mmCIF file of C-alpha atoms in Angstrom:
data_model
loop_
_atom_site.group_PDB
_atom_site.id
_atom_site.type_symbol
_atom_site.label_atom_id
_atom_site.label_comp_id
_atom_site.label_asym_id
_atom_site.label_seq_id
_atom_site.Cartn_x
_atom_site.Cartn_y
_atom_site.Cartn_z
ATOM 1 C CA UNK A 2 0.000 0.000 0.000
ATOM 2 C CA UNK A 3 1.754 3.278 -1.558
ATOM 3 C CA UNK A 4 0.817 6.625 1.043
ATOM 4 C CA UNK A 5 -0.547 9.512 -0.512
ATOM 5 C CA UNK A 6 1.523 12.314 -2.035
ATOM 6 C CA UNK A 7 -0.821 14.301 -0.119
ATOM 7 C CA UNK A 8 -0.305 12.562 3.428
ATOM 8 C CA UNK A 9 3.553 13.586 2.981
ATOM 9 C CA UNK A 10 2.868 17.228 2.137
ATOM 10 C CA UNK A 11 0.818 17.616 5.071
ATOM 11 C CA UNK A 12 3.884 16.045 7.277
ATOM 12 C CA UNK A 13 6.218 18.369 5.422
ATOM 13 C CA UNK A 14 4.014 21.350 6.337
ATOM 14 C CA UNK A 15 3.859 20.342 9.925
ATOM 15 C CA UNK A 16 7.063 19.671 10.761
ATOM 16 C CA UNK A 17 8.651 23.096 8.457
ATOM 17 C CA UNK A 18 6.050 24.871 10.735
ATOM 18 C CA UNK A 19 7.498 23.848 13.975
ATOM 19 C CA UNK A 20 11.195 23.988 12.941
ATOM 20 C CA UNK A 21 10.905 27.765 11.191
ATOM 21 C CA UNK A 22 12.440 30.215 13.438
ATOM 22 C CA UNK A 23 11.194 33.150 14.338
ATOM 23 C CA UNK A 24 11.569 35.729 16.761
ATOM 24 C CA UNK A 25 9.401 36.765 19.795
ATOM 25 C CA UNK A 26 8.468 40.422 20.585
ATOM 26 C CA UNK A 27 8.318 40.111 24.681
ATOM 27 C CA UNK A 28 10.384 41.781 27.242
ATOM 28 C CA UNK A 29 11.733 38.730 28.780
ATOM 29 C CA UNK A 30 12.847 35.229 27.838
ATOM 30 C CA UNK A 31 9.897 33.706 30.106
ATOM 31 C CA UNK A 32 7.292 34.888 27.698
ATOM 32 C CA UNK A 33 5.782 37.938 30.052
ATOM 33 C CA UNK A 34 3.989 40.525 27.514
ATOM 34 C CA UNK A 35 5.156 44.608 27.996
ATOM 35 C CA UNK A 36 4.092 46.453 30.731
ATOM 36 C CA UNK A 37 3.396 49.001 27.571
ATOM 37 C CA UNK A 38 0.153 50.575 26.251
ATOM 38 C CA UNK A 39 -0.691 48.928 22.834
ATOM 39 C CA UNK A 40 0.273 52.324 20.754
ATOM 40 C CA UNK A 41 3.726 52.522 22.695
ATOM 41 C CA UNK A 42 4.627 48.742 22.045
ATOM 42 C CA UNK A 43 8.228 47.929 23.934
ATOM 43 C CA UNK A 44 10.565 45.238 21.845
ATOM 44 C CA UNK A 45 12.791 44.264 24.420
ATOM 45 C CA UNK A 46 14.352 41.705 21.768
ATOM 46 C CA UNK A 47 14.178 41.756 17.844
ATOM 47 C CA UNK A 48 16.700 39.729 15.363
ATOM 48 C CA UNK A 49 17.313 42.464 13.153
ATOM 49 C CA UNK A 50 20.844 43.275 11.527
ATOM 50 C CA UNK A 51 22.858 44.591 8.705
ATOM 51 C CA UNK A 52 22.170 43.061 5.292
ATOM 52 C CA UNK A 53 25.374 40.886 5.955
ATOM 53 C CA UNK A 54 23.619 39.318 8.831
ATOM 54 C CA UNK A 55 22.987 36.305 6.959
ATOM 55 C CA UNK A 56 26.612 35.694 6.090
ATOM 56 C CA UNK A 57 28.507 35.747 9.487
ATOM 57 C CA UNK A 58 28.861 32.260 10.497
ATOM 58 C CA UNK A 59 27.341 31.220 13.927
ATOM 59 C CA UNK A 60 30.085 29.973 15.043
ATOM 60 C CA UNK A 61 31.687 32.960 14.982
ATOM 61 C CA UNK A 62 29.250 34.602 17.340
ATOM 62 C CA UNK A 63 29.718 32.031 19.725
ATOM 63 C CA UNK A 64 33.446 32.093 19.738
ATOM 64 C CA UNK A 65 33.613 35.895 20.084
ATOM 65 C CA UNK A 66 31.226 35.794 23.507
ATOM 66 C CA UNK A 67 32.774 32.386 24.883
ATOM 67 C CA UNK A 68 36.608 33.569 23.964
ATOM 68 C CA UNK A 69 36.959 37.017 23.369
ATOM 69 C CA UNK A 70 34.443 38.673 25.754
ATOM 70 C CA UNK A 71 36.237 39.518 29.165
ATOM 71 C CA UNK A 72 34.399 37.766 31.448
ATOM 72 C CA UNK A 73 33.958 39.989 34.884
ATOM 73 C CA UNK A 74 31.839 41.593 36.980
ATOM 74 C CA UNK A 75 33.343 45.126 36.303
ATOM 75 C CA UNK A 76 31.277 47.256 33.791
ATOM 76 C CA UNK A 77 34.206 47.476 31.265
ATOM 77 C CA UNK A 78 32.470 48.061 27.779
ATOM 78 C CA UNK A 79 30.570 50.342 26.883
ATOM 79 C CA UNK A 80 29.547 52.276 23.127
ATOM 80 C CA UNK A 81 31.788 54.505 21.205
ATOM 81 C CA UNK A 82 32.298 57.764 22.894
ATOM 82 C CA UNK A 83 31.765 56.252 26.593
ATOM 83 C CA UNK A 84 35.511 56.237 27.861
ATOM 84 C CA UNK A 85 35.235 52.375 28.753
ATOM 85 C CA UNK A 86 37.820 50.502 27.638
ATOM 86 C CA UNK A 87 36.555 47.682 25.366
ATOM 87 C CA UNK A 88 33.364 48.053 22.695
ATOM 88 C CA UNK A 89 32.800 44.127 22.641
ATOM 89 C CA UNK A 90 33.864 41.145 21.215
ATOM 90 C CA UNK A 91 34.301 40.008 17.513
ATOM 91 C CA UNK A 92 35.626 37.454 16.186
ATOM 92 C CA UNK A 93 35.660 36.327 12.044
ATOM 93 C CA UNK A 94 38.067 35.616 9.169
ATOM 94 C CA UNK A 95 41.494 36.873 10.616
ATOM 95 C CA UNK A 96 41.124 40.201 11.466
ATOM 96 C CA UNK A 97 38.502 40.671 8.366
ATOM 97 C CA UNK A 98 34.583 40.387 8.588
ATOM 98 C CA UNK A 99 33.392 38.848 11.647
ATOM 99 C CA UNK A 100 30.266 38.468 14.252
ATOM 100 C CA UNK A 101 30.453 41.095 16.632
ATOM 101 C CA UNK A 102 28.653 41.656 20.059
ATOM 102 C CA UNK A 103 28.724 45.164 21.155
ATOM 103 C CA UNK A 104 27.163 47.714 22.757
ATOM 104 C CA UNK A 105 25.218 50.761 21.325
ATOM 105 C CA UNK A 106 23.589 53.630 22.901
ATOM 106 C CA UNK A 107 24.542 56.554 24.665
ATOM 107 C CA UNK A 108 27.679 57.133 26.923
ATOM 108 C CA UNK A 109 25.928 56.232 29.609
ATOM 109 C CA UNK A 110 25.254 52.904 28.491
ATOM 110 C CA UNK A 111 27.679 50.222 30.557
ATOM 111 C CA UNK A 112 27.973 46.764 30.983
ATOM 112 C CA UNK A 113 30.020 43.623 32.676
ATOM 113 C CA UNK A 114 31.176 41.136 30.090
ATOM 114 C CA UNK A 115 29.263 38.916 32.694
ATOM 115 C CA UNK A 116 26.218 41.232 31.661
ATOM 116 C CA UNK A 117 26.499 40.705 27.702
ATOM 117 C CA UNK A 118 27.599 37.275 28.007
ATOM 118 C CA UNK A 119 23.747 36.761 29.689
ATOM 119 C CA UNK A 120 22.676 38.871 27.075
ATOM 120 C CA UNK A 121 23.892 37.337 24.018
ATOM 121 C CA UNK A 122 22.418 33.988 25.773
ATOM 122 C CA UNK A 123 18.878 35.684 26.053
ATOM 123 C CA UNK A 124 18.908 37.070 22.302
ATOM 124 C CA UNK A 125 19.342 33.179 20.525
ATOM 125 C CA UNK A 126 17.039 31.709 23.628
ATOM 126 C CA UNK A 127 14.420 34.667 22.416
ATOM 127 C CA UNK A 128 14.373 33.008 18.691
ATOM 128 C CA UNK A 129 17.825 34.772 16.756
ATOM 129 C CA UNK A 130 19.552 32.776 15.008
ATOM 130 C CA UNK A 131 22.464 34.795 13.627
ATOM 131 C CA UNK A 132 21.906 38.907 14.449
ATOM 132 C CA UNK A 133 19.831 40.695 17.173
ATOM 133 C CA UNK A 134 19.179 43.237 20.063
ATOM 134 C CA UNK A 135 18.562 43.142 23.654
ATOM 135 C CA UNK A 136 17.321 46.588 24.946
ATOM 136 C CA UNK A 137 18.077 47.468 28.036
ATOM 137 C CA UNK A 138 17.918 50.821 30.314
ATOM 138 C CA UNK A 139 17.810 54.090 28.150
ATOM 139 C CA UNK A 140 18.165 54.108 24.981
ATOM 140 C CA UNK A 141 21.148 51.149 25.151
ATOM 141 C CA UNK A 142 21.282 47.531 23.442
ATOM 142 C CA UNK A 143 23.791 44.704 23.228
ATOM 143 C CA UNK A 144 23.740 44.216 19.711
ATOM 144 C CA UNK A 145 24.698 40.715 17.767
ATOM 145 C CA UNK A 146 25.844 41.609 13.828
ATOM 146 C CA UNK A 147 28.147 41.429 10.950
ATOM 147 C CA UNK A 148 31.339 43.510 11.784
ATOM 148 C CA UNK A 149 33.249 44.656 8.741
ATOM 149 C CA UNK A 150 36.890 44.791 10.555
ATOM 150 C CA UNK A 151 37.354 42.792 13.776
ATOM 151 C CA UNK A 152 40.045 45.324 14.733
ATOM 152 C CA UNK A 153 37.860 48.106 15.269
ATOM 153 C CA UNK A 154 36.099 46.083 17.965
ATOM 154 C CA UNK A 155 38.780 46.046 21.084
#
């Protein structure tokens, strides 16, 4: 007895369906909705990134925030223009291209590499797969992308 063609498309659509990723507009990992009125809606996480996102190897990302990333309790990195030592962590083809984590926002924005290491964890467990944000405090994200030179992140 041959099964339908039709019995296997339906399998096909059901199993795509639960495997396609996608990403979750919540303000925490556990699934709790924003405290936000419905015309000031609050994305606490969103996978968006340059149009290289889909390029940068995964592997990358995880080797930048699992080697590179200084892991301490001292907020040490901070944006561009903030007068903390280290941006983030990137790490990619020699010191070309890579997957970056690093922090954006103000100069006020600060954080432990204890801090984005958590972060970075909370952006794939929210749905990302290669680029995203967590937003945090004001105005300030820890940001997962496509880094054109490695060396500019220190």
């Amino acid at each position: 007895m041959r099964p339908s063609l039709s019995i296997f498309a339906a399998f096909a659509a059901v199993f795509n369906a639960m495997a396609a990723p996608h990403c979750m507009n919540r303000t925490d990992v556990n699934g709790t909705s924003p405290s936000s009125t419905l015309s000031d809606p609050v994305k606490t996480y969103d996978c968006d990134g340059s149009v290289m996102c889909s390029t940068l190897k995964v592997q990358w990302c995880d080797e930048a925030v699992n080697w590179s990333l200084i892991r301490t309790d001292e907020a040490i990195y901070g944006p561009a223009g903030s007068g903390q030592p280290h941006l983030g962590a990137c790490h990619g083809r020699g010191t070309d291209f890579g997957c970056a984590i690093v922090l954006e926002g103000s100069k006020e924005c600060k954080r432990s590499g204890n801090d984005i290491w958590w972060d970075y964890q909370e952006i794939r467990k929210s749905g990302c797969h290669h680029c995203g944000h967590k937003r945090w405090g004001n105005g300030c994200s820890t940001t997962i992308d496509y880094y054109p030179e490695c060396d500019w992140v220190r």
